[in-house]
């Protein structure tokens, strides 16, 4: 058997044709969706980048792995301790490490897959553990900051051309084009058609409100906290990216650049599919298409992946697998690592005992949708938030605002209000309490079942909040003072005085 895992960074599903988008951003992804199963309600348990891929590839919540942040103590996996064996496959004594096999290790050790990764991810986040289980690793060397899908596939395509007809390989290809800074050049862009009405949700009145507010990667500071040197670099390197959303035209320009990144990544997926077709193995190759997180484009006044919300934590997941019904939509609630567990079981591999991921392969093979009753998702790299998600609602609890204007509790009807405009928490206290109790019980169960009995979010809070904002309080307060937002600067200085940030 052959498996390709096409990992497109920062990809929100509602900008793909197969998920209902009204632009031609994803013809090749849409093709695979017609040939496979599209998961409508798939969420990463922990966002963004490092916590997300940690959860996906280990099959466990960040609260169990210890990886929830982008820096500091909680950016590295917990040390196993005295029961750490010689390795995860064999060793002396109590070798319970076998229960902690990663997704890739399970494919390699239990089903003899030849495992290959083409990705700069490990170097970008100093997450060298990510290579566990891979036989070959190709690193483009630019840390996912500027390289295009063309550069990534310069390694992936020759490998595939040489090995496509062989059996039992797993190829992970990780492209970054929808991730900012948007790198698709003018001569590489195509006509995607008009920006659809569904995307024109931001009004002049709401934009005015956002501009009067504050926060890193908000409407006034889209690329961070508005550092002069950083802004200068972006203006020189990426002159088309709006550093401030001053008008709806700027908002639509941002969408255009993001959508072009998706289309460029999709183009290289097409080149991968063509190699499989030319080698007459496409029909027999399993294909996985997903992402590490979505991307807020104005939602919650964020132009990044900075919240534990519907937009950041929901991801596309498309699975073409020999024997599965084609053109099927699974509407159940799933964590991304649930689908990973399902894939292992479809491949005849027993799910490691310590995984949090649950397989739904039996229901999938019967063309039925079966999933979780609710999900709990987290973000600790840009904010400290945990959220409870049902099919219709999301309740977001903020533990650390990370230099943003965020209430402690938010409640959104994601079916009627997918862009999270109307916070209904005050109008639905019973529903909020219901979700808070679910969150409290989930937290107890997770801590009780962890090896350390530690919640890594507590570590993040003790270390000065999310790594991506913990050092910027004074600098951002100065900027707010200079840009006519003194009351917000005072709020940040008060937080700094309280010890919520590092000086």
Short mmCIF file of C-alpha atoms in Angstrom, two decimals:
data_model
loop_
_atom_site.label_atom_id
_atom_site.label_comp_id
_atom_site.label_asym_id
_atom_site.label_seq_id
_atom_site.Cartn_x
_atom_site.Cartn_y
_atom_site.Cartn_z
CA UNK A 1 0.00 0.00 0.00
CA UNK A 2 1.04 3.62 -0.60
CA UNK A 3 0.04 6.70 1.40
CA UNK A 4 0.59 10.39 0.61
CA UNK A 5 -0.03 12.90 3.39
CA UNK A 6 -0.35 16.35 1.78
CA UNK A 7 -0.01 18.77 4.69
CA UNK A 8 -0.99 22.34 3.73
CA UNK A 9 -0.13 24.79 6.48
CA UNK A 10 -2.73 27.37 7.64
CA UNK A 11 -5.62 26.08 5.54
CA UNK A 12 -9.18 26.96 6.55
CA UNK A 13 -11.76 24.64 4.97
CA UNK A 14 -14.31 27.32 4.07
CA UNK A 15 -11.90 28.66 1.40
CA UNK A 16 -11.97 25.36 -0.52
CA UNK A 17 -14.45 24.60 -3.28
CA UNK A 18 -15.33 21.19 -1.82
CA UNK A 19 -16.32 22.89 1.44
CA UNK A 20 -18.60 25.35 -0.36
CA UNK A 21 -16.31 28.24 -1.30
CA UNK A 22 -17.34 30.21 -4.37
CA UNK A 23 -13.87 30.64 -5.91
CA UNK A 24 -11.67 28.32 -7.92
CA UNK A 25 -9.00 27.92 -5.23
CA UNK A 26 -8.77 24.13 -5.04
CA UNK A 27 -9.52 22.11 -8.18
CA UNK A 28 -7.15 19.26 -7.25
CA UNK A 29 -8.23 19.11 -3.62
CA UNK A 30 -11.84 19.10 -4.81
CA UNK A 31 -11.07 16.21 -7.13
CA UNK A 32 -9.73 14.09 -4.26
CA UNK A 33 -12.76 15.03 -2.14
CA UNK A 34 -15.00 13.57 -4.86
CA UNK A 35 -12.95 10.38 -4.82
CA UNK A 36 -12.83 10.07 -1.03
CA UNK A 37 -14.34 11.14 2.28
CA UNK A 38 -14.57 14.77 3.34
CA UNK A 39 -14.71 15.35 7.11
CA UNK A 40 -16.92 18.38 7.66
CA UNK A 41 -16.29 18.89 11.38
CA UNK A 42 -12.65 18.03 12.01
CA UNK A 43 -10.77 20.08 14.61
CA UNK A 44 -7.20 20.13 15.87
CA UNK A 45 -7.19 19.59 19.61
CA UNK A 46 -4.36 22.07 20.15
CA UNK A 47 -3.47 25.00 17.94
CA UNK A 48 -1.51 26.43 16.26
CA UNK A 49 1.49 24.90 14.43
CA UNK A 50 3.71 23.13 16.98
CA UNK A 51 0.97 22.00 19.40
CA UNK A 52 -1.20 20.90 16.49
CA UNK A 53 1.29 18.66 14.71
CA UNK A 54 2.43 17.35 18.10
CA UNK A 55 -1.12 16.23 18.83
CA UNK A 56 -1.73 14.81 15.34
CA UNK A 57 1.45 12.76 15.17
CA UNK A 58 1.44 11.55 18.80
CA UNK A 59 -2.32 10.92 18.90
CA UNK A 60 -2.63 12.81 22.18
CA UNK A 61 -3.90 16.09 23.61
CA UNK A 62 -1.33 18.75 24.42
CA UNK A 63 -2.32 18.42 28.07
CA UNK A 64 -0.89 14.87 27.84
CA UNK A 65 2.18 15.54 25.66
CA UNK A 66 3.16 18.80 27.39
CA UNK A 67 3.43 20.63 24.04
CA UNK A 68 1.02 23.56 24.00
CA UNK A 69 3.20 26.64 23.42
CA UNK A 70 5.62 27.93 20.79
CA UNK A 71 8.43 28.57 23.26
CA UNK A 72 9.30 28.09 26.91
CA UNK A 73 8.97 24.89 28.90
CA UNK A 74 5.63 23.91 27.35
CA UNK A 75 7.06 23.76 23.82
CA UNK A 76 8.84 20.44 24.47
CA UNK A 77 7.33 17.01 25.16
CA UNK A 78 7.30 15.74 28.71
CA UNK A 79 10.27 13.58 29.64
CA UNK A 80 9.10 9.98 30.14
CA UNK A 81 11.25 9.54 33.25
CA UNK A 82 12.60 6.37 34.92
CA UNK A 83 10.45 4.06 32.74
CA UNK A 84 12.01 5.40 29.54
CA UNK A 85 13.22 2.31 27.68
CA UNK A 86 16.15 1.77 25.30
CA UNK A 87 13.80 2.71 22.47
CA UNK A 88 10.11 2.45 21.70
CA UNK A 89 10.34 -0.86 19.86
CA UNK A 90 12.37 -2.99 22.23
CA UNK A 91 14.36 -2.62 25.43
CA UNK A 92 14.98 -3.98 28.90
CA UNK A 93 12.59 -3.92 31.81
CA UNK A 94 9.16 -2.37 31.74
CA UNK A 95 9.02 -1.22 28.14
CA UNK A 96 5.76 0.71 28.26
CA UNK A 97 7.21 3.13 25.71
CA UNK A 98 5.59 0.94 23.06
CA UNK A 99 2.27 2.40 24.19
CA UNK A 100 3.51 5.84 23.07
CA UNK A 101 4.26 5.07 19.41
CA UNK A 102 3.64 8.03 17.13
CA UNK A 103 1.53 7.87 13.97
CA UNK A 104 4.62 7.49 11.79
CA UNK A 105 6.36 5.03 14.12
CA UNK A 106 3.25 2.86 14.09
CA UNK A 107 3.23 2.81 10.27
CA UNK A 108 6.94 1.96 10.17
CA UNK A 109 7.16 -0.56 13.00
CA UNK A 110 3.77 -2.27 12.80
CA UNK A 111 3.14 -2.29 9.03
CA UNK A 112 6.65 -1.97 7.59
CA UNK A 113 6.03 1.28 5.71
CA UNK A 114 9.03 3.11 4.27
CA UNK A 115 8.41 6.53 5.80
CA UNK A 116 9.54 9.84 4.27
CA UNK A 117 8.97 13.48 5.23
CA UNK A 118 9.54 16.55 3.06
CA UNK A 119 9.12 19.43 5.49
CA UNK A 120 11.01 22.22 7.28
CA UNK A 121 8.71 21.87 10.29
CA UNK A 122 11.15 20.23 12.71
CA UNK A 123 13.79 22.93 12.20
CA UNK A 124 11.23 25.75 12.28
CA UNK A 125 10.11 24.79 15.79
CA UNK A 126 13.25 22.98 17.02
CA UNK A 127 10.94 19.95 17.26
CA UNK A 128 13.54 17.33 16.42
CA UNK A 129 11.39 14.59 17.97
CA UNK A 130 9.14 15.03 14.90
CA UNK A 131 11.59 12.93 12.87
CA UNK A 132 10.82 9.86 15.01
CA UNK A 133 9.80 7.02 12.74
CA UNK A 134 10.88 8.61 9.45
CA UNK A 135 13.42 6.73 7.35
CA UNK A 136 14.19 9.74 5.15
CA UNK A 137 13.82 13.46 5.85
CA UNK A 138 14.16 16.34 3.39
CA UNK A 139 14.43 19.84 4.84
CA UNK A 140 14.09 22.80 2.47
CA UNK A 141 16.08 24.83 5.00
CA UNK A 142 14.07 28.06 5.16
CA UNK A 143 12.02 27.09 8.21
CA UNK A 144 8.69 27.46 6.42
CA UNK A 145 9.16 31.21 6.35
CA UNK A 146 9.63 31.98 2.66
CA UNK A 147 9.85 28.77 0.63
CA UNK A 148 7.12 27.97 -1.86
CA UNK A 149 5.50 24.67 -2.76
CA UNK A 150 7.79 24.63 -5.79
CA UNK A 151 10.83 24.44 -3.49
CA UNK A 152 9.26 21.78 -1.26
CA UNK A 153 8.23 19.66 -4.23
CA UNK A 154 11.71 19.96 -5.74
CA UNK A 155 12.56 17.25 -3.19
CA UNK A 156 9.21 15.46 -3.07
CA UNK A 157 8.64 14.98 -6.80
CA UNK A 158 11.98 13.30 -7.68
CA UNK A 159 11.55 10.92 -4.74
CA UNK A 160 8.05 10.06 -5.89
CA UNK A 161 9.10 9.57 -9.52
CA UNK A 162 11.74 7.07 -8.40
CA UNK A 163 9.58 5.22 -5.88
CA UNK A 164 5.94 5.54 -6.98
CA UNK A 165 5.66 1.96 -8.22
CA UNK A 166 7.19 0.47 -5.08
CA UNK A 167 4.89 -0.74 -2.34
CA UNK A 168 4.42 0.16 1.33
CA UNK A 169 5.63 3.74 1.50
CA UNK A 170 4.31 6.77 3.39
CA UNK A 171 5.22 10.20 2.01
CA UNK A 172 4.55 13.35 4.06
CA UNK A 173 4.69 16.56 1.97
CA UNK A 174 4.35 19.82 3.89
CA UNK A 175 3.73 23.05 1.93
CA UNK A 176 3.33 26.53 3.44
CA UNK A 177 1.92 28.84 0.78
CA UNK A 178 -1.31 29.91 2.60
CA UNK A 179 0.80 30.82 5.66
CA UNK A 180 1.87 34.45 5.89
CA UNK A 181 3.82 36.19 4.62
CA UNK A 182 1.99 35.42 1.39
CA UNK A 183 4.64 34.40 -1.11
CA UNK A 184 2.82 33.63 -4.38
CA UNK A 185 4.31 36.05 -6.90
CA UNK A 186 2.24 38.02 -9.41
CA UNK A 187 3.32 35.91 -12.36
CA UNK A 188 2.33 32.72 -10.49
CA UNK A 189 -1.22 33.85 -9.72
CA UNK A 190 -4.33 32.87 -11.61
CA UNK A 191 -7.80 34.36 -11.98
CA UNK A 192 -9.84 32.89 -9.14
CA UNK A 193 -13.02 34.77 -9.96
CA UNK A 194 -14.83 37.31 -7.82
CA UNK A 195 -14.55 37.20 -4.04
CA UNK A 196 -17.82 35.50 -3.05
CA UNK A 197 -20.51 37.25 -1.06
CA UNK A 198 -20.14 34.76 1.79
CA UNK A 199 -16.66 36.20 2.42
CA UNK A 200 -17.87 39.82 2.51
CA UNK A 201 -19.09 39.59 6.09
CA UNK A 202 -16.95 42.42 7.47
CA UNK A 203 -18.86 45.71 7.46
CA UNK A 204 -17.47 49.24 7.64
CA UNK A 205 -18.99 49.60 11.09
CA UNK A 206 -17.36 46.42 12.40
CA UNK A 207 -14.01 47.33 10.85
CA UNK A 208 -14.19 50.73 12.58
CA UNK A 209 -14.77 48.93 15.87
CA UNK A 210 -11.82 46.62 15.20
CA UNK A 211 -9.55 49.54 14.37
CA UNK A 212 -10.47 51.27 17.63
CA UNK A 213 -9.54 48.08 19.49
CA UNK A 214 -6.12 46.46 19.84
CA UNK A 215 -4.08 43.28 19.71
CA UNK A 216 -1.13 41.74 17.87
CA UNK A 217 -2.21 40.75 14.35
CA UNK A 218 -5.37 42.86 14.65
CA UNK A 219 -6.74 45.29 12.05
CA UNK A 220 -4.25 48.04 12.99
CA UNK A 221 -1.25 45.70 13.35
CA UNK A 222 -1.78 42.77 11.00
CA UNK A 223 1.78 41.44 11.14
CA UNK A 224 2.40 41.54 14.90
CA UNK A 225 2.64 44.37 17.40
CA UNK A 226 3.59 47.01 14.84
CA UNK A 227 7.33 47.00 15.40
CA UNK A 228 8.99 49.61 13.12
CA UNK A 229 11.88 47.41 12.02
CA UNK A 230 9.59 44.46 11.33
CA UNK A 231 7.13 46.65 9.40
CA UNK A 232 10.00 48.02 7.32
CA UNK A 233 11.13 44.50 6.45
CA UNK A 234 7.60 43.47 5.42
CA UNK A 235 7.13 46.59 3.28
CA UNK A 236 10.37 45.90 1.46
CA UNK A 237 9.96 42.13 1.15
CA UNK A 238 6.18 41.81 0.70
CA UNK A 239 4.90 45.23 -0.41
CA UNK A 240 1.41 43.94 -1.27
CA UNK A 241 0.55 42.71 2.22
CA UNK A 242 -1.55 45.34 4.09
CA UNK A 243 0.18 46.10 7.39
CA UNK A 244 -3.07 47.73 8.48
CA UNK A 245 -6.63 47.02 7.36
CA UNK A 246 -7.67 50.62 6.70
CA UNK A 247 -10.61 49.82 4.45
CA UNK A 248 -12.71 46.96 3.12
CA UNK A 249 -10.50 47.03 0.01
CA UNK A 250 -7.55 46.12 2.23
CA UNK A 251 -9.62 43.29 3.71
CA UNK A 252 -10.44 41.92 0.26
CA UNK A 253 -6.79 42.27 -0.78
CA UNK A 254 -5.81 40.14 2.21
CA UNK A 255 -8.33 37.49 1.15
CA UNK A 256 -7.01 37.55 -2.41
CA UNK A 257 -3.42 36.96 -1.26
CA UNK A 258 -4.51 34.14 1.05
CA UNK A 259 -6.62 32.48 -1.65
CA UNK A 260 -3.75 32.68 -4.14
CA UNK A 261 -1.58 30.82 -1.63
CA UNK A 262 -4.16 28.05 -1.46
CA UNK A 263 -4.37 27.80 -5.24
CA UNK A 264 -0.58 27.64 -5.54
CA UNK A 265 -0.38 24.79 -3.01
CA UNK A 266 -3.23 23.06 -4.86
CA UNK A 267 -1.32 23.37 -8.15
CA UNK A 268 1.56 21.36 -6.70
CA UNK A 269 -0.83 18.77 -5.34
CA UNK A 270 -1.90 18.42 -8.98
CA UNK A 271 1.72 17.76 -10.00
CA UNK A 272 1.97 15.04 -7.34
CA UNK A 273 -1.25 13.44 -8.59
CA UNK A 274 0.07 13.54 -12.16
CA UNK A 275 3.17 11.54 -11.16
CA UNK A 276 0.93 8.92 -9.55
CA UNK A 277 -1.23 8.79 -12.68
CA UNK A 278 1.77 8.45 -15.00
CA UNK A 279 3.00 5.55 -12.89
CA UNK A 280 -0.50 4.01 -12.89
CA UNK A 281 -0.70 3.88 -9.08
CA UNK A 282 -3.13 6.73 -8.31
CA UNK A 283 -6.12 4.43 -7.81
CA UNK A 284 -4.19 2.27 -5.35
CA UNK A 285 -2.68 5.16 -3.37
CA UNK A 286 -4.31 6.49 -0.21
CA UNK A 287 -4.29 10.28 -0.07
CA UNK A 288 -4.64 12.43 3.03
CA UNK A 289 -5.16 16.19 2.71
CA UNK A 290 -5.33 18.31 5.84
CA UNK A 291 -3.74 21.22 7.72
CA UNK A 292 -2.29 22.09 11.11
CA UNK A 293 -4.85 24.87 11.73
CA UNK A 294 -7.08 27.39 10.00
CA UNK A 295 -6.55 31.13 9.71
CA UNK A 296 -8.60 33.97 11.15
CA UNK A 297 -9.09 36.66 8.52
CA UNK A 298 -10.72 39.34 10.65
CA UNK A 299 -12.64 36.99 12.95
CA UNK A 300 -12.29 38.15 16.58
CA UNK A 301 -10.22 41.02 15.10
CA UNK A 302 -7.37 38.62 14.29
CA UNK A 303 -5.38 38.16 11.10
CA UNK A 304 -3.56 35.04 12.20
CA UNK A 305 -4.16 31.71 13.95
CA UNK A 306 -4.33 33.09 17.46
CA UNK A 307 -7.46 31.70 19.12
CA UNK A 308 -9.03 28.43 20.24
CA UNK A 309 -12.01 29.27 18.06
CA UNK A 310 -14.07 27.83 15.22
CA UNK A 311 -11.84 29.35 12.54
CA UNK A 312 -8.38 28.55 13.88
CA UNK A 313 -9.06 25.03 15.18
CA UNK A 314 -11.30 23.73 12.40
CA UNK A 315 -9.33 22.13 9.57
CA UNK A 316 -10.12 20.32 6.34
CA UNK A 317 -9.56 16.59 6.36
CA UNK A 318 -10.00 14.64 3.14
CA UNK A 319 -9.23 10.95 2.95
CA UNK A 320 -9.13 8.88 -0.23
CA UNK A 321 -8.65 5.27 0.81
CA UNK A 322 -9.03 2.09 -1.23
CA UNK A 323 -12.33 0.48 -0.24
CA UNK A 324 -13.96 3.61 1.15
CA UNK A 325 -17.03 5.02 -0.53
CA UNK A 326 -16.23 8.01 -2.73
CA UNK A 327 -17.79 11.48 -2.64
CA UNK A 328 -18.91 11.03 0.96
CA UNK A 329 -19.21 13.72 3.63
CA UNK A 330 -18.77 12.77 7.29
CA UNK A 331 -20.61 15.34 9.42
CA UNK A 332 -19.67 14.02 12.87
CA UNK A 333 -17.41 15.81 15.32
CA UNK A 334 -13.83 14.56 15.20
CA UNK A 335 -10.47 15.54 16.56
CA UNK A 336 -7.82 15.39 13.88
CA UNK A 337 -6.06 12.60 15.77
CA UNK A 338 -9.31 10.59 15.67
CA UNK A 339 -8.92 10.45 11.90
CA UNK A 340 -5.26 9.49 12.40
CA UNK A 341 -6.39 6.61 14.64
CA UNK A 342 -8.96 5.64 12.02
CA UNK A 343 -6.24 5.52 9.35
CA UNK A 344 -4.06 3.26 11.51
CA UNK A 345 -6.94 0.87 12.00
CA UNK A 346 -7.77 0.90 8.28
CA UNK A 347 -4.12 -0.06 7.70
CA UNK A 348 -4.52 -2.99 10.08
CA UNK A 349 -2.51 -1.41 12.89
CA UNK A 350 -3.56 -1.55 16.53
CA UNK A 351 -3.89 1.93 18.04
CA UNK A 352 -1.26 2.54 20.76
CA UNK A 353 -2.80 2.19 24.22
CA UNK A 354 -1.91 5.67 25.42
CA UNK A 355 -3.45 7.49 22.46
CA UNK A 356 -6.35 9.88 23.04
CA UNK A 357 -7.43 9.40 19.43
CA UNK A 358 -10.39 7.09 18.79
CA UNK A 359 -10.91 5.16 15.59
CA UNK A 360 -14.18 5.35 13.70
CA UNK A 361 -13.11 2.98 10.92
CA UNK A 362 -15.98 0.52 11.40
CA UNK A 363 -18.66 3.18 10.96
CA UNK A 364 -16.71 4.74 8.09
CA UNK A 365 -16.57 1.42 6.24
CA UNK A 366 -20.34 1.12 6.72
CA UNK A 367 -20.82 4.62 5.25
CA UNK A 368 -22.09 5.94 8.57
CA UNK A 369 -21.10 9.13 10.42
CA UNK A 370 -20.08 8.49 14.00
CA UNK A 371 -18.06 10.83 16.18
CA UNK A 372 -17.77 12.66 19.49
CA UNK A 373 -20.62 14.36 21.35
CA UNK A 374 -18.47 17.44 21.95
CA UNK A 375 -14.86 18.56 21.63
CA UNK A 376 -12.48 20.57 23.80
CA UNK A 377 -9.83 22.51 21.88
CA UNK A 378 -7.00 24.72 23.09
CA UNK A 379 -4.59 27.49 22.05
CA UNK A 380 -1.69 28.48 24.29
CA UNK A 381 0.81 29.92 21.82
CA UNK A 382 -0.98 33.20 20.98
CA UNK A 383 -3.66 33.28 23.68
CA UNK A 384 -4.47 30.95 26.54
CA UNK A 385 -7.92 29.68 25.65
CA UNK A 386 -9.92 26.49 25.85
CA UNK A 387 -13.19 25.97 24.06
CA UNK A 388 -16.06 23.51 24.04
CA UNK A 389 -17.48 22.78 20.60
CA UNK A 390 -20.75 21.14 19.64
CA UNK A 391 -22.29 20.96 16.17
CA UNK A 392 -24.02 24.32 16.62
CA UNK A 393 -22.09 26.19 19.32
CA UNK A 394 -18.66 27.12 20.56
CA UNK A 395 -17.98 28.42 24.06
CA UNK A 396 -14.53 30.02 24.42
CA UNK A 397 -12.93 30.62 27.83
CA UNK A 398 -9.93 32.97 27.93
CA UNK A 399 -7.34 32.38 30.69
CA UNK A 400 -4.76 34.88 29.37
CA UNK A 401 -5.73 37.60 26.88
CA UNK A 402 -2.22 37.94 25.38
CA UNK A 403 -2.35 41.72 24.73
CA UNK A 404 -5.84 41.47 23.22
CA UNK A 405 -9.28 42.86 23.95
CA UNK A 406 -11.00 39.57 24.80
CA UNK A 407 -13.78 38.84 27.30
CA UNK A 408 -13.35 35.88 29.63
CA UNK A 409 -16.33 34.01 28.14
CA UNK A 410 -17.59 34.06 24.56
CA UNK A 411 -20.41 32.02 23.06
CA UNK A 412 -21.17 31.83 19.34
CA UNK A 413 -23.73 29.99 17.26
CA UNK A 414 -21.33 28.77 14.60
CA UNK A 415 -24.09 27.62 12.26
CA UNK A 416 -25.75 31.03 12.12
CA UNK A 417 -22.65 33.13 12.88
CA UNK A 418 -19.55 31.30 11.55
CA UNK A 419 -17.45 34.50 11.63
CA UNK A 420 -18.06 34.88 15.38
CA UNK A 421 -19.49 38.39 15.34
CA UNK A 422 -22.21 38.17 18.01
CA UNK A 423 -21.13 37.02 21.47
CA UNK A 424 -24.28 35.46 22.96
CA UNK A 425 -22.82 34.49 26.34
CA UNK A 426 -24.85 36.98 28.40
CA UNK A 427 -28.09 35.88 26.69
CA UNK A 428 -27.52 32.15 27.25
CA UNK A 429 -26.20 31.66 30.81
CA UNK A 430 -27.56 28.11 31.09
CA UNK A 431 -25.76 27.00 27.94
CA UNK A 432 -22.55 28.67 29.10
CA UNK A 433 -22.78 26.88 32.45
CA UNK A 434 -23.39 23.57 30.69
CA UNK A 435 -20.24 24.01 28.61
CA UNK A 436 -18.19 25.21 31.58
CA UNK A 437 -19.13 22.02 33.44
CA UNK A 438 -18.12 19.92 30.43
CA UNK A 439 -14.81 21.79 30.31
CA UNK A 440 -14.24 21.30 34.04
CA UNK A 441 -14.90 17.54 33.81
CA UNK A 442 -12.70 17.21 30.72
CA UNK A 443 -9.88 19.00 32.52
CA UNK A 444 -10.16 16.72 35.55
CA UNK A 445 -10.19 13.61 33.39
CA UNK A 446 -7.19 14.79 31.38
CA UNK A 447 -5.06 15.70 34.40
CA UNK A 448 -6.00 12.51 36.25
CA UNK A 449 -5.01 10.40 33.24
CA UNK A 450 -1.72 12.24 32.57
CA UNK A 451 1.68 10.93 33.62
CA UNK A 452 2.67 14.20 35.26
CA UNK A 453 -0.65 15.38 36.77
CA UNK A 454 0.34 18.81 35.42
CA UNK A 455 -1.66 21.04 33.09
CA UNK A 456 0.94 22.61 30.75
CA UNK A 457 -1.30 25.68 30.40
CA UNK A 458 -0.50 26.41 34.07
CA UNK A 459 3.17 26.34 33.10
CA UNK A 460 2.51 28.83 30.30
CA UNK A 461 0.67 31.17 32.67
CA UNK A 462 3.46 31.02 35.25
CA UNK A 463 6.08 31.81 32.60
CA UNK A 464 4.41 35.04 31.49
CA UNK A 465 1.67 33.90 29.14
CA UNK A 466 1.78 32.73 25.52
CA UNK A 467 5.33 32.82 24.20
CA UNK A 468 4.41 34.83 21.12
CA UNK A 469 3.33 37.87 23.18
CA UNK A 470 4.90 37.51 26.63
CA UNK A 471 7.80 39.89 25.93
CA UNK A 472 5.94 42.61 24.03
CA UNK A 473 3.73 44.30 26.63
CA UNK A 474 5.79 47.46 27.14
CA UNK A 475 6.61 47.80 23.43
CA UNK A 476 2.99 47.42 22.44
CA UNK A 477 1.79 49.83 25.12
CA UNK A 478 4.19 52.42 23.68
CA UNK A 479 2.76 51.87 20.21
CA UNK A 480 -0.82 52.21 21.45
CA UNK A 481 0.06 55.49 23.14
CA UNK A 482 1.55 56.81 19.90
CA UNK A 483 -1.46 55.75 17.81
CA UNK A 484 -4.21 57.38 19.89
CA UNK A 485 -5.26 54.34 21.92
CA UNK A 486 -4.08 55.44 25.35
CA UNK A 487 -6.85 53.70 27.30
CA UNK A 488 -5.76 50.39 25.81
CA UNK A 489 -2.12 51.15 26.62
CA UNK A 490 -3.11 51.75 30.24
CA UNK A 491 -4.85 48.38 30.35
CA UNK A 492 -1.72 46.62 29.07
CA UNK A 493 0.52 48.45 31.53
CA UNK A 494 -1.81 47.35 34.33
CA UNK A 495 -1.47 43.75 33.17
CA UNK A 496 2.29 44.19 33.12
CA UNK A 497 2.22 45.53 36.68
CA UNK A 498 0.14 42.52 37.75
CA UNK A 499 2.96 40.26 36.56
CA UNK A 500 1.01 38.69 33.68
CA UNK A 501 3.85 39.44 31.24
CA UNK A 502 7.64 39.53 31.32
CA UNK A 503 9.25 42.96 31.34
#
